[in-house]
Amino acid sequence: RLSDQQKISESPLSQFREVHLPPALRPLNKTLVKGDEWKDVGSAQEKRRSFLYEFCKKYNSRKKLRTHLVHMVSRIYVEDRHKVLYCEVPKAGCSNWKRVLMVLNGLATSALNISHDDVHYGKHLRKLDSYDLKGIYTRLNTYTKTIFVRDPLERLVSAFRDKFEHPNSYYHPVFGKAIIKKYRHNANEEAWKTGSGVKFKEFIQYLLDSHRPVGMDIHWEQVSKLCYPCLINYDFIGKFETLEEDANYFLQLVGAPAELKFPKFKDRHSSDERTSAEVVRQYLKELSKEERQLTYDFYYLDYLMFNYTSP
């Protein structure tokens, strides 16, 4: 017999530890799109969708991907008014996407005057895992699901620059101290104490270490593990490289107000040069050939899924 405590902890979700959602490719409803200028964006979108669909069909035939349903949808934000599900991929325009969702949801009148802290710590938006099973399935099956991705190594370097090259009251003491302690020999007292000044090579050593001194973080976790693109049939795949036009096309698809446009501004460290392919090359020079290969291997699935060219 189960104790009362065990009965309480056994939620109805426990039976869904192994969930496999077939990545069915359903046609996009384009009835709300106005004007011919979206033709090329729409065409690129169809190519991305079919590419991912074919990839997942091939990959899933060899290895069934299974995971707990609630974990699978834990990064997905819900906007009920326009029936939108957005899977958050950090360093791929997610701050501005959350601003847009807040406007769509009636929580703000403009995306331009919402602060960074309000976006990330305000808890204005609900995530899909906060609904019951019926609520989760209904939304997965009827809402327009979108994901925005970025070249994996650009995303990685962008995350490193943001979290370790600027003062940070969380990443330096939590990640920085652990990284310096394990991978830097003869570290000075200041580095030990503050965790500041982590080098890119040390960061990569941590990333590739199967016995990491601290866990993974969403800012450099693979998209395949954040959003499960082969288990959730995303209707729209945006790319950071074409962020504005993809985002504004998507807003048309879901019937957003005509005056709402995706924000152009850089959310933080606006004076810094954006992380580009050239910037990435400079950082990769700090690594050995083997480290570069292993880092690429780490994100191999993301490169394949979203048809990015290997560096």
PDB file of C-alpha atoms in Angstrom:
ATOM      1  CA  ARG A   1       0.000   0.000   0.000  1.00  0.00           C
ATOM      2  CA  LEU A   2       1.167   3.498  -0.802  1.00  0.00           C
ATOM      3  CA  SER A   3       1.754   5.929   2.027  1.00  0.00           C
ATOM      4  CA  ASP A   4      -0.181   9.229   1.919  1.00  0.00           C
ATOM      5  CA  GLN A   5       3.029  11.050   0.969  1.00  0.00           C
ATOM      6  CA  GLN A   6       3.644   8.699  -1.973  1.00  0.00           C
ATOM      7  CA  LYS A   7       0.067   9.165  -3.177  1.00  0.00           C
ATOM      8  CA  ILE A   8       0.518  12.939  -3.159  1.00  0.00           C
ATOM      9  CA  SER A   9       3.801  12.782  -5.073  1.00  0.00           C
ATOM     10  CA  GLU A  10       2.450  10.401  -7.745  1.00  0.00           C
ATOM     11  CA  SER A  11       0.997  12.891 -10.212  1.00  0.00           C
ATOM     12  CA  PRO A  12      -0.998  11.822 -13.291  1.00  0.00           C
ATOM     13  CA  LEU A  13       2.057  12.906 -15.309  1.00  0.00           C
ATOM     14  CA  SER A  14       4.100   9.971 -14.042  1.00  0.00           C
ATOM     15  CA  GLN A  15       2.516   7.720 -16.664  1.00  0.00           C
ATOM     16  CA  PHE A  16       3.879  10.008 -19.386  1.00  0.00           C
ATOM     17  CA  ARG A  17       7.555   9.453 -18.686  1.00  0.00           C
ATOM     18  CA  GLU A  18       7.973   8.110 -22.203  1.00  0.00           C
ATOM     19  CA  VAL A  19       6.217  10.305 -24.723  1.00  0.00           C
ATOM     20  CA  HIS A  20       6.716  10.168 -28.443  1.00  0.00           C
ATOM     21  CA  LEU A  21       4.972  12.815 -30.496  1.00  0.00           C
ATOM     22  CA  PRO A  22       5.161  12.139 -34.246  1.00  0.00           C
ATOM     23  CA  PRO A  23       6.566  15.183 -36.046  1.00  0.00           C
ATOM     24  CA  ALA A  24       3.633  15.522 -38.456  1.00  0.00           C
ATOM     25  CA  LEU A  25       4.110  18.335 -40.932  1.00  0.00           C
ATOM     26  CA  ARG A  26       0.910  20.352 -41.097  1.00  0.00           C
ATOM     27  CA  PRO A  27       0.482  23.197 -43.589  1.00  0.00           C
ATOM     28  CA  LEU A  28       0.917  26.767 -42.361  1.00  0.00           C
ATOM     29  CA  ASN A  29      -2.214  28.893 -42.407  1.00  0.00           C
ATOM     30  CA  LYS A  30      -1.198  31.942 -44.465  1.00  0.00           C
ATOM     31  CA  THR A  31      -4.625  33.560 -44.789  1.00  0.00           C
ATOM     32  CA  LEU A  32      -3.647  36.521 -42.572  1.00  0.00           C
ATOM     33  CA  VAL A  33      -0.450  37.357 -44.490  1.00  0.00           C
ATOM     34  CA  LYS A  34      -0.851  40.549 -46.518  1.00  0.00           C
ATOM     35  CA  GLY A  35       1.269  41.583 -49.500  1.00  0.00           C
ATOM     36  CA  ASP A  36       3.685  39.831 -51.859  1.00  0.00           C
ATOM     37  CA  GLU A  37       6.862  40.920 -50.055  1.00  0.00           C
ATOM     38  CA  TRP A  38       6.681  37.824 -47.811  1.00  0.00           C
ATOM     39  CA  LYS A  39       6.921  35.355 -50.696  1.00  0.00           C
ATOM     40  CA  ASP A  40      10.661  34.626 -50.305  1.00  0.00           C
ATOM     41  CA  VAL A  41      10.420  34.401 -46.507  1.00  0.00           C
ATOM     42  CA  GLY A  42       7.503  31.982 -46.854  1.00  0.00           C
ATOM     43  CA  SER A  43       9.420  29.873 -49.349  1.00  0.00           C
ATOM     44  CA  ALA A  44      12.493  29.723 -47.052  1.00  0.00           C
ATOM     45  CA  GLN A  45      10.184  28.711 -44.209  1.00  0.00           C
ATOM     46  CA  GLU A  46       8.729  25.778 -46.144  1.00  0.00           C
ATOM     47  CA  LYS A  47      12.248  24.548 -46.987  1.00  0.00           C
ATOM     48  CA  ARG A  48      13.330  24.679 -43.331  1.00  0.00           C
ATOM     49  CA  ARG A  49      10.208  22.862 -42.171  1.00  0.00           C
ATOM     50  CA  SER A  50      10.504  20.068 -44.698  1.00  0.00           C
ATOM     51  CA  PHE A  51      14.268  19.754 -44.074  1.00  0.00           C
ATOM     52  CA  LEU A  52      13.715  19.294 -40.330  1.00  0.00           C
ATOM     53  CA  TYR A  53      10.808  16.936 -40.943  1.00  0.00           C
ATOM     54  CA  GLU A  54      12.875  14.693 -43.234  1.00  0.00           C
ATOM     55  CA  PHE A  55      15.825  14.795 -40.847  1.00  0.00           C
ATOM     56  CA  CYS A  56      13.664  13.774 -37.868  1.00  0.00           C
ATOM     57  CA  LYS A  57      11.968  11.011 -39.838  1.00  0.00           C
ATOM     58  CA  LYS A  58      15.364   9.582 -40.739  1.00  0.00           C
ATOM     59  CA  TYR A  59      16.880  10.089 -37.268  1.00  0.00           C
ATOM     60  CA  ASN A  60      13.859   8.748 -35.392  1.00  0.00           C
ATOM     61  CA  SER A  61      13.782   5.600 -37.486  1.00  0.00           C
ATOM     62  CA  ARG A  62      17.211   4.722 -36.129  1.00  0.00           C
ATOM     63  CA  LYS A  63      16.801   5.918 -32.569  1.00  0.00           C
ATOM     64  CA  LYS A  64      13.507   6.675 -30.866  1.00  0.00           C
ATOM     65  CA  LEU A  65      13.765   9.857 -28.822  1.00  0.00           C
ATOM     66  CA  ARG A  66      11.783   9.620 -25.599  1.00  0.00           C
ATOM     67  CA  THR A  67      11.539  11.983 -22.709  1.00  0.00           C
ATOM     68  CA  HIS A  68       9.193  13.110 -19.960  1.00  0.00           C
ATOM     69  CA  LEU A  69       6.441  15.314 -21.425  1.00  0.00           C
ATOM     70  CA  VAL A  70       6.655  18.012 -18.736  1.00  0.00           C
ATOM     71  CA  HIS A  71      10.431  18.319 -19.156  1.00  0.00           C
ATOM     72  CA  MET A  72       9.985  18.462 -22.910  1.00  0.00           C
ATOM     73  CA  VAL A  73       7.734  21.538 -22.754  1.00  0.00           C
ATOM     74  CA  SER A  74       9.490  23.324 -19.863  1.00  0.00           C
ATOM     75  CA  ARG A  75      11.124  25.939 -22.132  1.00  0.00           C
ATOM     76  CA  ILE A  76       7.943  26.753 -24.073  1.00  0.00           C
ATOM     77  CA  TYR A  77       6.169  30.058 -23.419  1.00  0.00           C
ATOM     78  CA  VAL A  78       2.420  30.374 -23.975  1.00  0.00           C
ATOM     79  CA  GLU A  79       0.507  33.302 -25.466  1.00  0.00           C
ATOM     80  CA  ASP A  80      -3.181  32.380 -25.368  1.00  0.00           C
ATOM     81  CA  ARG A  81      -4.728  35.384 -27.157  1.00  0.00           C
ATOM     82  CA  HIS A  82      -3.072  34.631 -30.507  1.00  0.00           C
ATOM     83  CA  LYS A  83      -2.532  30.938 -29.724  1.00  0.00           C
ATOM     84  CA  VAL A  84       1.252  31.016 -29.884  1.00  0.00           C
ATOM     85  CA  LEU A  85       3.814  28.641 -28.342  1.00  0.00           C
ATOM     86  CA  TYR A  86       7.396  29.918 -28.368  1.00  0.00           C
ATOM     87  CA  CYS A  87      10.317  27.711 -27.336  1.00  0.00           C
ATOM     88  CA  GLU A  88      13.027  29.849 -25.786  1.00  0.00           C
ATOM     89  CA  VAL A  89      16.534  29.456 -27.208  1.00  0.00           C
ATOM     90  CA  PRO A  90      18.830  31.850 -25.308  1.00  0.00           C
ATOM     91  CA  LYS A  91      21.158  34.017 -27.424  1.00  0.00           C
ATOM     92  CA  ALA A  92      18.844  33.740 -30.439  1.00  0.00           C
ATOM     93  CA  GLY A  93      16.658  36.807 -29.899  1.00  0.00           C
ATOM     94  CA  CYS A  94      14.762  35.408 -26.897  1.00  0.00           C
ATOM     95  CA  SER A  95      14.625  38.648 -24.853  1.00  0.00           C
ATOM     96  CA  ASN A  96      12.926  40.543 -27.653  1.00  0.00           C
ATOM     97  CA  TRP A  97      10.648  37.588 -28.363  1.00  0.00           C
ATOM     98  CA  LYS A  98       9.451  37.660 -24.752  1.00  0.00           C
ATOM     99  CA  ARG A  99       8.799  41.396 -25.111  1.00  0.00           C
ATOM    100  CA  VAL A 100       6.676  40.684 -28.188  1.00  0.00           C
ATOM    101  CA  LEU A 101       4.743  37.949 -26.358  1.00  0.00           C
ATOM    102  CA  MET A 102       4.019  40.374 -23.531  1.00  0.00           C
ATOM    103  CA  VAL A 103       2.572  42.889 -26.016  1.00  0.00           C
ATOM    104  CA  LEU A 104       0.531  40.173 -27.764  1.00  0.00           C
ATOM    105  CA  ASN A 105      -0.795  39.102 -24.370  1.00  0.00           C
ATOM    106  CA  GLY A 106      -1.892  42.642 -23.480  1.00  0.00           C
ATOM    107  CA  LEU A 107       0.680  42.964 -20.676  1.00  0.00           C
ATOM    108  CA  ALA A 108       2.402  45.941 -22.356  1.00  0.00           C
ATOM    109  CA  THR A 109       1.515  48.451 -25.066  1.00  0.00           C
ATOM    110  CA  SER A 110       4.966  48.507 -26.681  1.00  0.00           C
ATOM    111  CA  ALA A 111       7.922  46.143 -26.823  1.00  0.00           C
ATOM    112  CA  LEU A 112      10.327  49.083 -26.738  1.00  0.00           C
ATOM    113  CA  ASN A 113       9.900  50.144 -23.117  1.00  0.00           C
ATOM    114  CA  ILE A 114      10.063  46.753 -21.351  1.00  0.00           C
ATOM    115  CA  SER A 115      13.255  46.401 -19.297  1.00  0.00           C
ATOM    116  CA  HIS A 116      15.589  43.403 -19.393  1.00  0.00           C
ATOM    117  CA  ASP A 117      14.767  42.547 -15.767  1.00  0.00           C
ATOM    118  CA  ASP A 118      11.036  42.736 -16.440  1.00  0.00           C
ATOM    119  CA  VAL A 119      11.445  40.346 -19.356  1.00  0.00           C
ATOM    120  CA  HIS A 120      13.501  37.730 -17.540  1.00  0.00           C
ATOM    121  CA  TYR A 121      12.505  38.050 -13.895  1.00  0.00           C
ATOM    122  CA  GLY A 122       8.997  39.527 -14.028  1.00  0.00           C
ATOM    123  CA  LYS A 123       7.239  36.156 -14.461  1.00  0.00           C
ATOM    124  CA  HIS A 124       4.565  37.760 -16.629  1.00  0.00           C
ATOM    125  CA  LEU A 125       4.417  34.889 -19.126  1.00  0.00           C
ATOM    126  CA  ARG A 126       3.251  31.349 -18.448  1.00  0.00           C
ATOM    127  CA  LYS A 127       5.196  28.298 -19.529  1.00  0.00           C
ATOM    128  CA  LEU A 128       3.516  25.249 -21.009  1.00  0.00           C
ATOM    129  CA  ASP A 129       4.561  22.976 -18.142  1.00  0.00           C
ATOM    130  CA  SER A 130       2.382  25.041 -15.760  1.00  0.00           C
ATOM    131  CA  TYR A 131      -0.813  23.650 -17.377  1.00  0.00           C
ATOM    132  CA  ASP A 132      -2.446  20.302 -16.683  1.00  0.00           C
ATOM    133  CA  LEU A 133      -2.083  17.417 -19.142  1.00  0.00           C
ATOM    134  CA  LYS A 134      -5.181  18.368 -21.126  1.00  0.00           C
ATOM    135  CA  GLY A 135      -4.026  21.980 -21.321  1.00  0.00           C
ATOM    136  CA  ILE A 136      -0.586  20.911 -22.552  1.00  0.00           C
ATOM    137  CA  TYR A 137      -1.904  18.569 -25.249  1.00  0.00           C
ATOM    138  CA  THR A 138      -4.627  20.966 -26.428  1.00  0.00           C
ATOM    139  CA  ARG A 139      -2.087  23.742 -26.925  1.00  0.00           C
ATOM    140  CA  LEU A 140       0.502  21.486 -28.569  1.00  0.00           C
ATOM    141  CA  ASN A 141      -2.107  20.310 -31.054  1.00  0.00           C
ATOM    142  CA  THR A 142      -3.886  23.592 -31.833  1.00  0.00           C
ATOM    143  CA  TYR A 143      -1.495  26.525 -31.248  1.00  0.00           C
ATOM    144  CA  THR A 144       1.144  27.807 -33.700  1.00  0.00           C
ATOM    145  CA  LYS A 145       4.478  26.564 -32.369  1.00  0.00           C
ATOM    146  CA  THR A 146       7.657  28.470 -33.171  1.00  0.00           C
ATOM    147  CA  ILE A 147      11.351  28.117 -32.467  1.00  0.00           C
ATOM    148  CA  PHE A 148      14.161  30.563 -33.356  1.00  0.00           C
ATOM    149  CA  VAL A 149      17.659  29.124 -33.695  1.00  0.00           C
ATOM    150  CA  ARG A 150      21.189  30.376 -34.386  1.00  0.00           C
ATOM    151  CA  ASP A 151      24.467  29.018 -35.732  1.00  0.00           C
ATOM    152  CA  PRO A 152      25.560  26.853 -32.750  1.00  0.00           C
ATOM    153  CA  LEU A 153      29.098  28.184 -32.354  1.00  0.00           C
ATOM    154  CA  GLU A 154      27.973  31.797 -32.780  1.00  0.00           C
ATOM    155  CA  ARG A 155      25.417  31.187 -30.058  1.00  0.00           C
ATOM    156  CA  LEU A 156      28.073  29.603 -27.831  1.00  0.00           C
ATOM    157  CA  VAL A 157      30.566  32.471 -28.241  1.00  0.00           C
ATOM    158  CA  SER A 158      27.788  35.020 -27.722  1.00  0.00           C
ATOM    159  CA  ALA A 159      26.844  33.311 -24.440  1.00  0.00           C
ATOM    160  CA  PHE A 160      30.483  33.248 -23.277  1.00  0.00           C
ATOM    161  CA  ARG A 161      30.969  36.951 -24.044  1.00  0.00           C
ATOM    162  CA  ASP A 162      27.739  37.913 -22.305  1.00  0.00           C
ATOM    163  CA  LYS A 163      28.211  35.852 -19.130  1.00  0.00           C
ATOM    164  CA  PHE A 164      31.981  35.903 -18.599  1.00  0.00           C
ATOM    165  CA  GLU A 165      33.358  39.072 -20.217  1.00  0.00           C
ATOM    166  CA  HIS A 166      31.020  41.401 -18.324  1.00  0.00           C
ATOM    167  CA  PRO A 167      30.369  41.681 -14.572  1.00  0.00           C
ATOM    168  CA  ASN A 168      27.811  39.070 -13.565  1.00  0.00           C
ATOM    169  CA  SER A 169      26.642  38.361 -10.022  1.00  0.00           C
ATOM    170  CA  TYR A 170      25.531  34.804 -10.863  1.00  0.00           C
ATOM    171  CA  TYR A 171      27.777  33.345 -13.569  1.00  0.00           C
ATOM    172  CA  HIS A 172      31.104  34.493 -12.089  1.00  0.00           C
ATOM    173  CA  PRO A 173      30.654  33.116  -8.549  1.00  0.00           C
ATOM    174  CA  VAL A 174      28.742  29.984  -9.611  1.00  0.00           C
ATOM    175  CA  PHE A 175      30.339  28.947 -12.922  1.00  0.00           C
ATOM    176  CA  GLY A 176      33.469  31.107 -12.995  1.00  0.00           C
ATOM    177  CA  LYS A 177      34.874  30.012  -9.631  1.00  0.00           C
ATOM    178  CA  ALA A 178      34.261  26.317 -10.391  1.00  0.00           C
ATOM    179  CA  ILE A 179      35.824  26.595 -13.859  1.00  0.00           C
ATOM    180  CA  ILE A 180      38.928  28.448 -12.647  1.00  0.00           C
ATOM    181  CA  LYS A 181      39.352  26.037  -9.731  1.00  0.00           C
ATOM    182  CA  LYS A 182      39.309  22.960 -11.980  1.00  0.00           C
ATOM    183  CA  TYR A 183      41.009  24.132 -15.176  1.00  0.00           C
ATOM    184  CA  ARG A 184      43.429  26.928 -14.228  1.00  0.00           C
ATOM    185  CA  HIS A 185      46.666  25.931 -12.555  1.00  0.00           C
ATOM    186  CA  ASN A 186      48.315  28.579 -10.375  1.00  0.00           C
ATOM    187  CA  ALA A 187      45.222  30.808 -10.299  1.00  0.00           C
ATOM    188  CA  ASN A 188      45.706  33.936  -8.195  1.00  0.00           C
ATOM    189  CA  GLU A 189      43.660  34.677  -5.103  1.00  0.00           C
ATOM    190  CA  GLU A 190      41.483  37.283  -6.851  1.00  0.00           C
ATOM    191  CA  ALA A 191      40.398  34.769  -9.528  1.00  0.00           C
ATOM    192  CA  TRP A 192      39.694  32.096  -6.897  1.00  0.00           C
ATOM    193  CA  LYS A 193      37.644  34.556  -4.852  1.00  0.00           C
ATOM    194  CA  THR A 194      35.571  36.230  -7.586  1.00  0.00           C
ATOM    195  CA  GLY A 195      35.440  33.727 -10.457  1.00  0.00           C
ATOM    196  CA  SER A 196      36.025  36.615 -12.872  1.00  0.00           C
ATOM    197  CA  GLY A 197      38.259  36.456 -15.930  1.00  0.00           C
ATOM    198  CA  VAL A 198      37.381  32.967 -17.218  1.00  0.00           C
ATOM    199  CA  LYS A 199      39.196  32.354 -20.504  1.00  0.00           C
ATOM    200  CA  PHE A 200      37.377  30.918 -23.518  1.00  0.00           C
ATOM    201  CA  LYS A 201      39.663  27.865 -23.559  1.00  0.00           C
ATOM    202  CA  GLU A 202      38.799  27.156 -19.897  1.00  0.00           C
ATOM    203  CA  PHE A 203      35.111  27.549 -20.670  1.00  0.00           C
ATOM    204  CA  ILE A 204      35.412  24.997 -23.494  1.00  0.00           C
ATOM    205  CA  GLN A 205      37.267  22.586 -21.190  1.00  0.00           C
ATOM    206  CA  TYR A 206      34.285  22.813 -18.834  1.00  0.00           C
ATOM    207  CA  LEU A 207      31.787  22.368 -21.689  1.00  0.00           C
ATOM    208  CA  LEU A 208      33.484  19.208 -22.971  1.00  0.00           C
ATOM    209  CA  ASP A 209      34.143  17.683 -19.539  1.00  0.00           C
ATOM    210  CA  SER A 210      31.905  14.682 -18.820  1.00  0.00           C
ATOM    211  CA  HIS A 211      32.539  15.373 -15.108  1.00  0.00           C
ATOM    212  CA  ARG A 212      31.694  19.079 -15.162  1.00  0.00           C
ATOM    213  CA  PRO A 213      32.225  20.830 -11.824  1.00  0.00           C
ATOM    214  CA  VAL A 214      28.874  22.599 -12.342  1.00  0.00           C
ATOM    215  CA  GLY A 215      25.939  21.519 -14.487  1.00  0.00           C
ATOM    216  CA  MET A 216      24.850  22.647 -17.911  1.00  0.00           C
ATOM    217  CA  ASP A 217      23.121  25.979 -18.501  1.00  0.00           C
ATOM    218  CA  ILE A 218      20.365  26.913 -20.943  1.00  0.00           C
ATOM    219  CA  HIS A 219      22.589  29.546 -22.582  1.00  0.00           C
ATOM    220  CA  TRP A 220      24.869  26.879 -24.054  1.00  0.00           C
ATOM    221  CA  GLU A 221      22.666  23.769 -23.916  1.00  0.00           C
ATOM    222  CA  GLN A 222      21.994  22.202 -27.327  1.00  0.00           C
ATOM    223  CA  VAL A 223      18.715  23.255 -28.986  1.00  0.00           C
ATOM    224  CA  SER A 224      17.950  19.555 -29.449  1.00  0.00           C
ATOM    225  CA  LYS A 225      17.778  19.292 -25.629  1.00  0.00           C
ATOM    226  CA  LEU A 226      16.054  22.628 -24.990  1.00  0.00           C
ATOM    227  CA  CYS A 227      13.179  22.369 -27.458  1.00  0.00           C
ATOM    228  CA  TYR A 228      13.086  18.744 -28.704  1.00  0.00           C
ATOM    229  CA  PRO A 229      12.492  19.626 -32.376  1.00  0.00           C
ATOM    230  CA  CYS A 230      12.087  15.969 -33.373  1.00  0.00           C
ATOM    231  CA  LEU A 231       9.371  15.363 -30.797  1.00  0.00           C
ATOM    232  CA  ILE A 232       7.444  18.620 -31.042  1.00  0.00           C
ATOM    233  CA  ASN A 233       6.262  19.467 -34.543  1.00  0.00           C
ATOM    234  CA  TYR A 234       7.176  23.162 -34.717  1.00  0.00           C
ATOM    235  CA  ASP A 235       5.121  25.032 -37.290  1.00  0.00           C
ATOM    236  CA  PHE A 236       7.650  27.811 -37.781  1.00  0.00           C
ATOM    237  CA  ILE A 237      11.460  27.733 -37.690  1.00  0.00           C
ATOM    238  CA  GLY A 238      13.019  31.163 -37.490  1.00  0.00           C
ATOM    239  CA  LYS A 239      16.734  31.874 -37.694  1.00  0.00           C
ATOM    240  CA  PHE A 240      18.731  34.540 -35.870  1.00  0.00           C
ATOM    241  CA  GLU A 241      20.533  35.281 -39.132  1.00  0.00           C
ATOM    242  CA  THR A 242      17.225  36.472 -40.660  1.00  0.00           C
ATOM    243  CA  LEU A 243      15.608  37.374 -37.338  1.00  0.00           C
ATOM    244  CA  GLU A 244      13.617  40.495 -38.170  1.00  0.00           C
ATOM    245  CA  GLU A 245      12.057  39.338 -41.419  1.00  0.00           C
ATOM    246  CA  ASP A 246      11.276  35.877 -40.015  1.00  0.00           C
ATOM    247  CA  ALA A 247       9.771  37.336 -36.845  1.00  0.00           C
ATOM    248  CA  ASN A 248       7.654  39.934 -38.668  1.00  0.00           C
ATOM    249  CA  TYR A 249       6.399  37.277 -41.092  1.00  0.00           C
ATOM    250  CA  PHE A 250       5.454  35.069 -38.144  1.00  0.00           C
ATOM    251  CA  LEU A 251       3.571  37.978 -36.515  1.00  0.00           C
ATOM    252  CA  GLN A 252       1.524  38.299 -39.703  1.00  0.00           C
ATOM    253  CA  LEU A 253       0.774  34.564 -39.669  1.00  0.00           C
ATOM    254  CA  VAL A 254      -0.715  34.696 -36.174  1.00  0.00           C
ATOM    255  CA  GLY A 255      -2.726  37.877 -36.742  1.00  0.00           C
ATOM    256  CA  ALA A 256      -0.701  40.228 -34.557  1.00  0.00           C
ATOM    257  CA  PRO A 257      -1.660  43.944 -34.561  1.00  0.00           C
ATOM    258  CA  ALA A 258      -0.305  45.643 -37.700  1.00  0.00           C
ATOM    259  CA  GLU A 259       1.683  48.185 -35.673  1.00  0.00           C
ATOM    260  CA  LEU A 260       3.588  45.507 -33.740  1.00  0.00           C
ATOM    261  CA  LYS A 261       7.038  44.965 -35.239  1.00  0.00           C
ATOM    262  CA  PHE A 262       9.873  42.869 -33.869  1.00  0.00           C
ATOM    263  CA  PRO A 263      12.311  45.125 -31.928  1.00  0.00           C
ATOM    264  CA  LYS A 264      15.649  45.838 -33.619  1.00  0.00           C
ATOM    265  CA  PHE A 265      17.662  46.802 -30.550  1.00  0.00           C
ATOM    266  CA  LYS A 266      20.348  44.673 -28.901  1.00  0.00           C
ATOM    267  CA  ASP A 267      19.137  43.772 -25.455  1.00  0.00           C
ATOM    268  CA  ARG A 268      22.363  44.082 -23.440  1.00  0.00           C
ATOM    269  CA  HIS A 269      25.911  45.392 -23.917  1.00  0.00           C
ATOM    270  CA  SER A 270      24.663  47.392 -26.890  1.00  0.00           C
ATOM    271  CA  SER A 271      28.078  48.967 -27.517  1.00  0.00           C
ATOM    272  CA  ASP A 272      29.708  45.549 -28.062  1.00  0.00           C
ATOM    273  CA  GLU A 273      30.263  44.260 -31.572  1.00  0.00           C
ATOM    274  CA  ARG A 274      27.672  41.592 -32.396  1.00  0.00           C
ATOM    275  CA  THR A 275      28.966  38.023 -32.342  1.00  0.00           C
ATOM    276  CA  SER A 276      29.546  37.253 -36.024  1.00  0.00           C
ATOM    277  CA  ALA A 277      31.326  34.460 -37.904  1.00  0.00           C
ATOM    278  CA  GLU A 278      34.511  36.579 -37.861  1.00  0.00           C
ATOM    279  CA  VAL A 279      34.284  37.125 -34.087  1.00  0.00           C
ATOM    280  CA  VAL A 280      33.792  33.366 -33.633  1.00  0.00           C
ATOM    281  CA  ARG A 281      36.932  32.671 -35.692  1.00  0.00           C
ATOM    282  CA  GLN A 282      38.988  34.838 -33.328  1.00  0.00           C
ATOM    283  CA  TYR A 283      37.764  32.879 -30.308  1.00  0.00           C
ATOM    284  CA  LEU A 284      38.304  29.497 -31.968  1.00  0.00           C
ATOM    285  CA  LYS A 285      41.968  30.420 -32.511  1.00  0.00           C
ATOM    286  CA  GLU A 286      42.436  30.032 -28.740  1.00  0.00           C
ATOM    287  CA  LEU A 287      41.554  26.326 -29.007  1.00  0.00           C
ATOM    288  CA  SER A 288      43.567  23.374 -30.237  1.00  0.00           C
ATOM    289  CA  LYS A 289      42.424  21.613 -33.409  1.00  0.00           C
ATOM    290  CA  GLU A 290      41.089  18.740 -31.296  1.00  0.00           C
ATOM    291  CA  GLU A 291      39.128  21.110 -29.030  1.00  0.00           C
ATOM    292  CA  ARG A 292      37.578  22.813 -32.056  1.00  0.00           C
ATOM    293  CA  GLN A 293      36.494  19.449 -33.466  1.00  0.00           C
ATOM    294  CA  LEU A 294      35.054  18.267 -30.136  1.00  0.00           C
ATOM    295  CA  THR A 295      33.128  21.539 -29.701  1.00  0.00           C
ATOM    296  CA  TYR A 296      31.642  21.124 -33.159  1.00  0.00           C
ATOM    297  CA  ASP A 297      30.802  17.496 -32.326  1.00  0.00           C
ATOM    298  CA  PHE A 298      29.034  18.673 -29.173  1.00  0.00           C
ATOM    299  CA  TYR A 299      26.615  20.707 -31.318  1.00  0.00           C
ATOM    300  CA  TYR A 300      26.602  18.294 -34.263  1.00  0.00           C
ATOM    301  CA  LEU A 301      22.893  17.497 -33.971  1.00  0.00           C
ATOM    302  CA  ASP A 302      21.964  21.200 -33.949  1.00  0.00           C
ATOM    303  CA  TYR A 303      24.080  21.768 -37.050  1.00  0.00           C
ATOM    304  CA  LEU A 304      22.325  18.908 -38.828  1.00  0.00           C
ATOM    305  CA  MET A 305      18.750  19.647 -37.738  1.00  0.00           C
ATOM    306  CA  PHE A 306      18.763  23.254 -38.839  1.00  0.00           C
ATOM    307  CA  ASN A 307      20.978  22.848 -41.895  1.00  0.00           C
ATOM    308  CA  TYR A 308      23.834  25.067 -40.703  1.00  0.00           C
ATOM    309  CA  THR A 309      27.138  24.875 -42.541  1.00  0.00           C
ATOM    310  CA  SER A 310      29.949  23.399 -40.442  1.00  0.00           C
ATOM    311  CA  PRO A 311      32.575  26.048 -39.548  1.00  0.00           C
TER     312      PRO A 311
END
